[in-house]
GROMACS .gro file of C-alpha atoms in nm:
model
  250
    1GLY     CA    1  -1.748  26.824   0.997
    2GLU     CA    2  -1.859  26.986   1.319
    3GLU     CA    3  -1.681  27.314   1.402
    4GLU     CA    4  -1.475  27.322   1.719
    5GLY     CA    5  -1.699  27.419   2.011
    6GLU     CA    6  -2.019  27.354   1.815
    7GLY     CA    7  -2.280  27.181   2.023
    8ILE     CA    8  -2.135  27.299   2.353
    9LYS     CA    9  -2.404  27.486   2.542
   10ASP     CA   10  -2.362  27.709   2.846
   11SER     CA   11  -2.691  27.716   3.036
   12SER     CA   12  -2.594  28.046   3.197
   13MET     CA   13  -2.607  28.212   2.853
   14THR     CA   14  -2.963  28.100   2.776
   15PRO     CA   15  -3.206  28.399   2.773
   16CYS     CA   16  -3.464  28.396   3.049
   17GLU     CA   17  -3.739  28.619   3.186
   18LEU     CA   18  -3.677  28.798   3.515
   19LYS     CA   19  -3.932  28.882   3.781
   20GLN     CA   20  -3.980  29.256   3.828
   21SER     CA   21  -3.892  29.382   4.177
   22ASP     CA   22  -3.713  29.664   4.360
   23ALA     CA   23  -3.419  29.430   4.416
   24LEU     CA   24  -3.393  29.366   4.041
   25ASP     CA   25  -3.405  29.742   3.974
   26ARG     CA   26  -3.112  29.787   4.214
   27ALA     CA   27  -2.920  29.507   4.045
   28ILE     CA   28  -2.975  29.666   3.703
   29ARG     CA   29  -2.854  30.004   3.830
   30LEU     CA   30  -2.541  29.836   3.967
   31LEU     CA   31  -2.482  29.672   3.629
   32ASP     CA   32  -2.532  30.005   3.451
   33ASN     CA   33  -2.272  30.163   3.679
   34THR     CA   34  -2.012  29.895   3.600
   35PRO     CA   35  -1.823  30.008   3.286
   36VAL     CA   36  -1.834  29.789   2.978
   37THR     CA   37  -1.465  29.866   2.916
   38LEU     CA   38  -1.158  29.801   3.126
   39THR     CA   39  -1.076  30.118   3.319
   40HIS     CA   40  -0.743  30.241   3.451
   41LYS     CA   41  -0.632  30.555   3.633
   42PHE     CA   42  -0.276  30.681   3.662
   43GLY     CA   43  -0.098  30.964   3.838
   44VAL     CA   44   0.139  31.186   3.637
   45ILE     CA   45   0.403  31.395   3.813
   46TYR     CA   46   0.652  31.640   3.664
   47ILE     CA   47   0.981  31.713   3.845
   48ALA     CA   48   1.155  32.032   3.736
   49HIS     CA   49   1.530  32.087   3.744
   50GLY     CA   50   1.658  32.116   4.100
   51GLN     CA   51   1.338  31.997   4.268
   52ARG     CA   52   1.375  31.737   4.545
   53THR     CA   53   1.057  31.728   4.757
   54GLU     CA   54   0.706  31.597   4.699
   55ALA     CA   55   0.561  31.940   4.778
   56GLU     CA   56   0.771  32.090   4.498
   57PHE     CA   57   0.670  31.815   4.253
   58LEU     CA   58   0.300  31.860   4.320
   59SER     CA   59   0.311  32.240   4.299
   60ASN     CA   60   0.418  32.242   3.933
   61THR     CA   61   0.163  32.391   3.693
   62GLY     CA   62   0.362  32.327   3.374
   63GLY     CA   63   0.668  32.151   3.244
   64SER     CA   64   0.932  32.145   2.973
   65ALA     CA   65   0.850  32.134   2.602
   66ARG     CA   66   0.948  31.766   2.584
   67TYR     CA   67   0.724  31.687   2.880
   68GLU     CA   68   0.429  31.862   2.716
   69ALA     CA   69   0.496  31.678   2.389
   70PHE     CA   70   0.501  31.348   2.578
   71LEU     CA   71   0.159  31.424   2.730
   72ARG     CA   72   0.012  31.503   2.388
   73GLY     CA   73   0.131  31.164   2.266
   74LEU     CA   74   0.012  30.981   2.577
   75GLY     CA   75  -0.355  31.074   2.534
   76HIS     CA   76  -0.598  31.345   2.431
   77TYR     CA   77  -0.723  31.645   2.625
   78ALA     CA   78  -1.093  31.688   2.692
   79SER     CA   79  -1.304  31.934   2.887
   80LEU     CA   80  -1.425  31.771   3.208
   81VAL     CA   81  -1.754  31.962   3.197
   82ASP     CA   82  -1.824  31.821   2.849
   83CYS     CA   83  -1.748  31.458   2.937
   84ASN     CA   84  -2.045  31.226   2.890
   85ASP     CA   85  -2.140  30.961   3.143
   86ASP     CA   86  -1.970  30.693   2.934
   87VAL     CA   87  -1.631  30.864   2.978
   88PHE     CA   88  -1.432  30.723   3.268
   89THR     CA   89  -1.300  31.023   3.463
   90GLY     CA   90  -1.183  30.840   3.776
   91GLY     CA   91  -1.380  31.070   4.005
   92LEU     CA   92  -1.255  31.403   3.865
   93ASP     CA   93  -1.505  31.685   3.912
   94ARG     CA   94  -1.718  31.734   3.601
   95SER     CA   95  -1.931  32.015   3.743
   96MET     CA   96  -1.907  32.383   3.658
   97GLN     CA   97  -1.712  32.432   3.982
   98LYS     CA   98  -1.410  32.276   3.805
   99ARG     CA   99  -1.245  32.181   4.134
  100ASP     CA  100  -1.000  31.950   3.957
  101GLY     CA  101  -0.927  32.174   3.660
  102GLU     CA  102  -1.088  32.251   3.326
  103ILE     CA  103  -0.935  31.971   3.119
  104ALA     CA  104  -0.797  31.625   3.177
  105LEU     CA  105  -0.595  31.374   2.979
  106PHE     CA  106  -0.764  31.058   2.848
  107TRP     CA  107  -0.696  30.762   2.623
  108ARG     CA  108  -0.935  30.496   2.503
  109ASN     CA  109  -0.997  30.229   2.244
  110SER     CA  110  -1.287  29.986   2.203
  111LEU     CA  111  -1.177  29.781   2.506
  112VAL     CA  112  -0.993  30.013   2.746
  113GLN     CA  113  -1.038  30.360   2.898
  114CYS     CA  114  -0.757  30.540   3.081
  115VAL     CA  115  -0.762  30.866   3.273
  116PHE     CA  116  -0.441  31.041   3.374
  117PHE     CA  117  -0.436  31.253   3.689
  118VAL     CA  118  -0.183  31.509   3.563
  119GLY     CA  119  -0.051  31.729   3.841
  120THR     CA  120   0.036  32.015   3.605
  121LEU     CA  121  -0.325  32.028   3.479
  122MET     CA  122  -0.486  32.048   3.822
  123PRO     CA  123  -0.519  32.378   4.012
  124ASN     CA  124  -0.292  32.450   4.306
  125GLU     CA  125  -0.436  32.508   4.650
  126THR     CA  126  -0.324  32.741   4.924
  127GLY     CA  127  -0.055  32.566   5.125
  128ALA     CA  128   0.232  32.342   5.024
  129GLU     CA  129   0.074  31.998   5.054
  130GLN     CA  130  -0.166  32.022   4.756
  131VAL     CA  131  -0.419  31.792   4.925
  132ASN     CA  132  -0.654  31.763   4.628
  133LYS     CA  133  -0.380  31.672   4.381
  134LYS     CA  134  -0.245  31.425   4.636
  135ARG     CA  135  -0.592  31.272   4.675
  136PHE     CA  136  -0.597  31.167   4.309
  137ILE     CA  137  -0.231  31.114   4.226
  138GLY     CA  138  -0.136  30.962   4.561
  139ASN     CA  139  -0.422  30.711   4.556
  140SER     CA  140  -0.323  30.578   4.213
  141HIS     CA  141  -0.139  30.246   4.233
  142VAL     CA  142   0.068  30.333   3.925
  143LYS     CA  143   0.230  30.665   3.843
  144VAL     CA  144   0.439  30.823   3.570
  145VAL     CA  145   0.715  31.049   3.697
  146TYR     CA  146   0.882  31.268   3.434
  147SER     CA  147   1.202  31.406   3.584
  148ASP     CA  148   1.418  31.692   3.458
  149SER     CA  149   1.602  31.690   3.792
  150ASP     CA  150   1.929  31.523   3.887
  151TYR     CA  151   1.757  31.411   4.207
  152THR     CA  152   1.767  31.033   4.257
  153PHE     CA  153   1.399  30.941   4.267
  154SER     CA  154   1.270  30.633   4.449
  155LEU     CA  155   0.933  30.497   4.561
  156ASP     CA  156   1.002  30.654   4.901
  157SER     CA  157   1.014  30.999   4.739
  158LEU     CA  158   0.632  31.000   4.749
  159SER     CA  159   0.436  30.957   5.070
  160GLY     CA  160   0.138  30.723   5.093
  161GLN     CA  161   0.059  30.354   5.091
  162PHE     CA  162  -0.033  30.317   4.723
  163ASN     CA  163   0.309  30.363   4.564
  164LEU     CA  164   0.322  30.020   4.403
  165VAL     CA  165   0.469  30.109   4.063
  166VAL     CA  166   0.639  30.419   3.921
  167ILE     CA  167   0.740  30.449   3.556
  168LEU     CA  168   1.029  30.696   3.580
  169LEU     CA  169   1.117  30.892   3.266
  170ALA     CA  170   1.450  31.073   3.226
  171PRO     CA  171   1.503  31.271   2.902
  172LEU     CA  172   1.844  31.233   2.735
  173ALA     CA  173   2.013  31.472   2.496
  174ASP     CA  174   2.020  31.240   2.193
  175GLY     CA  175   1.646  31.199   2.134
  176PHE     CA  176   1.609  30.907   2.374
  177PHE     CA  177   1.458  30.858   2.718
  178ARG     CA  178   1.572  30.634   2.996
  179VAL     CA  179   1.269  30.444   3.124
  180SER     CA  180   1.300  30.289   3.469
  181ILE     CA  181   1.040  30.068   3.635
  182LEU     CA  182   1.027  30.110   4.012
  183ARG     CA  183   0.802  29.858   4.185
  184ALA     CA  184   0.719  29.748   4.535
  185PRO     CA  185   0.844  29.400   4.633
  186SER     CA  186   0.488  29.263   4.616
  187VAL     CA  187   0.453  29.351   4.245
  188PRO     CA  188   0.587  29.100   3.989
  189PRO     CA  189   0.815  29.209   3.702
  190ILE     CA  190   0.644  29.416   3.431
  191GLY     CA  191   0.725  29.440   3.062
  192PRO     CA  192   1.086  29.394   2.952
  193SER     CA  193   1.314  29.184   3.172
  194LEU     CA  194   1.526  29.492   3.241
  195ASP     CA  195   1.409  29.743   3.501
  196SER     CA  196   1.578  30.025   3.305
  197PHE     CA  197   1.609  30.068   2.929
  198LEU     CA  198   1.626  30.329   2.652
  199VAL     CA  199   1.332  30.427   2.431
  200PRO     CA  200   1.335  30.665   2.132
  201GLU     CA  201   1.134  30.979   2.197
  202GLU     CA  202   0.883  30.916   1.918
  203SER     CA  203   0.797  30.575   2.065
  204LEU     CA  204   0.782  30.685   2.428
  205PRO     CA  205   0.406  30.751   2.468
  206VAL     CA  206   0.305  30.413   2.321
  207VAL     CA  207   0.563  30.221   2.526
  208VAL     CA  208   0.472  30.400   2.849
  209ARG     CA  209   0.098  30.355   2.797
  210ARG     CA  210   0.142  29.979   2.746
  211LEU     CA  211   0.364  29.957   3.056
  212LEU     CA  212   0.112  30.153   3.262
  213ILE     CA  213  -0.181  29.927   3.173
  214ASP     CA  214   0.020  29.610   3.243
  215ALA     CA  215   0.153  29.762   3.566
  216ASP     CA  216  -0.195  29.856   3.686
  217ILE     CA  217  -0.321  29.501   3.642
  218ALA     CA  218  -0.013  29.364   3.821
  219ALA     CA  219  -0.056  29.619   4.102
  220MET     CA  220  -0.424  29.538   4.151
  221ILE     CA  221  -0.347  29.168   4.168
  222ALA     CA  222  -0.063  29.235   4.414
  223SER     CA  223  -0.295  29.453   4.622
  224ASN     CA  224  -0.603  29.229   4.616
  225GLY     CA  225  -0.467  28.881   4.545
  226ASP     CA  226  -0.525  28.663   4.238
  227GLU     CA  227  -0.859  28.535   4.361
  228GLN     CA  228  -0.991  28.875   4.470
  229TYR     CA  229  -0.901  29.072   4.155
  230SER     CA  230  -1.159  29.079   3.877
  231SER     CA  231  -1.192  29.300   3.572
  232ASN     CA  232  -1.502  29.501   3.485
  233TRP     CA  233  -1.596  29.230   3.236
  234GLN     CA  234  -1.577  28.963   3.506
  235GLU     CA  235  -1.779  29.181   3.744
  236ARG     CA  236  -2.054  29.232   3.486
  237LEU     CA  237  -2.069  28.858   3.416
  238LYS     CA  238  -2.096  28.785   3.789
  239GLN     CA  239  -2.379  29.037   3.821
  240LEU     CA  240  -2.570  28.892   3.524
  241ARG     CA  241  -2.540  28.541   3.662
  242MET     CA  242  -2.653  28.662   4.004
  243MET     CA  243  -2.958  28.832   3.849
  244LYS     CA  244  -3.054  28.508   3.677
  245GLN     CA  245  -3.004  28.309   3.995
  246ARG     CA  246  -3.206  28.544   4.215
  247HIS     CA  247  -3.472  28.689   3.986
  248GLN     CA  248  -3.553  28.431   3.718
  249LEU     CA  249  -3.922  28.354   3.675
  250THR     CA  250  -3.988  27.991   3.755
   0.00000   0.00000   0.00000
C-alpha cells in the first residue's frame, strides 16, 4: 500500500536554478545570518542576603556556593574570544577588548542554542547603575533571579519595559528550591499550573532551563502577537521561498 503522505508534492520544495545578481547575494547573506537553530537569551541575576535594590543586584560579582553550582548545571562556560561564528552569543563582545567579560554561560543541543547574560560574570562599571549589564540583562524578556535575600521580589523590582517573565529561585534548607513564576498579565501561563512549586536541588537546572525556553516563546508571542512571531526555522523558510519567487530563472 501507499505510505501516508506519499505522492503529495510541495512545489516550493522543488530544486530550481536562481539568477545571479547583487540582490540574490544580499538575500543569501541574510539567510547565512539567520541561525539554523532556535536561539534564546536570558538574564541571570543574583541577590545576596540583605540586598533590596536593583543597583545592588547588578553590582554582584559572585554568589553563594549553591548559586554557583546551579549555574554549572544550567549550562557550560566558554571563552567569548574563542567562540566561533556558529555560537549564538546574543551580542556579547567577542573581541580582545572583553567588554562583557572573559567567559559566558551557554547551553545547546542539536535544535536550540541558549546564552545566559549572567550579571556575576560581567565586569562592573564605575557608578551604581551598571549600564552595560543592564543593557543585556534588562533587555531580555525572560530572567532568572536567584535570591538569598528575604526581600519580597516582584516584576517591579527591576526597571525597564521588558520584564515579561521572571523565574524566581529561593534556596531552602532541606535540599529543595522554591521556584516561582512571575509573569506580566500579557503572558499566558507557563509550565506547571501552579505559579510556585518545590524542586529538588539536583533537578533544578533542567527544570529551570525548560521553563526558560517555554517562557521565552510565550513572551515573544505576547510581545509580537501570534501572527508576528516566527522562529528562526520559519524565517529561513520564508527567505528561501522569497528567493525562489524573486530570483528563479524562467
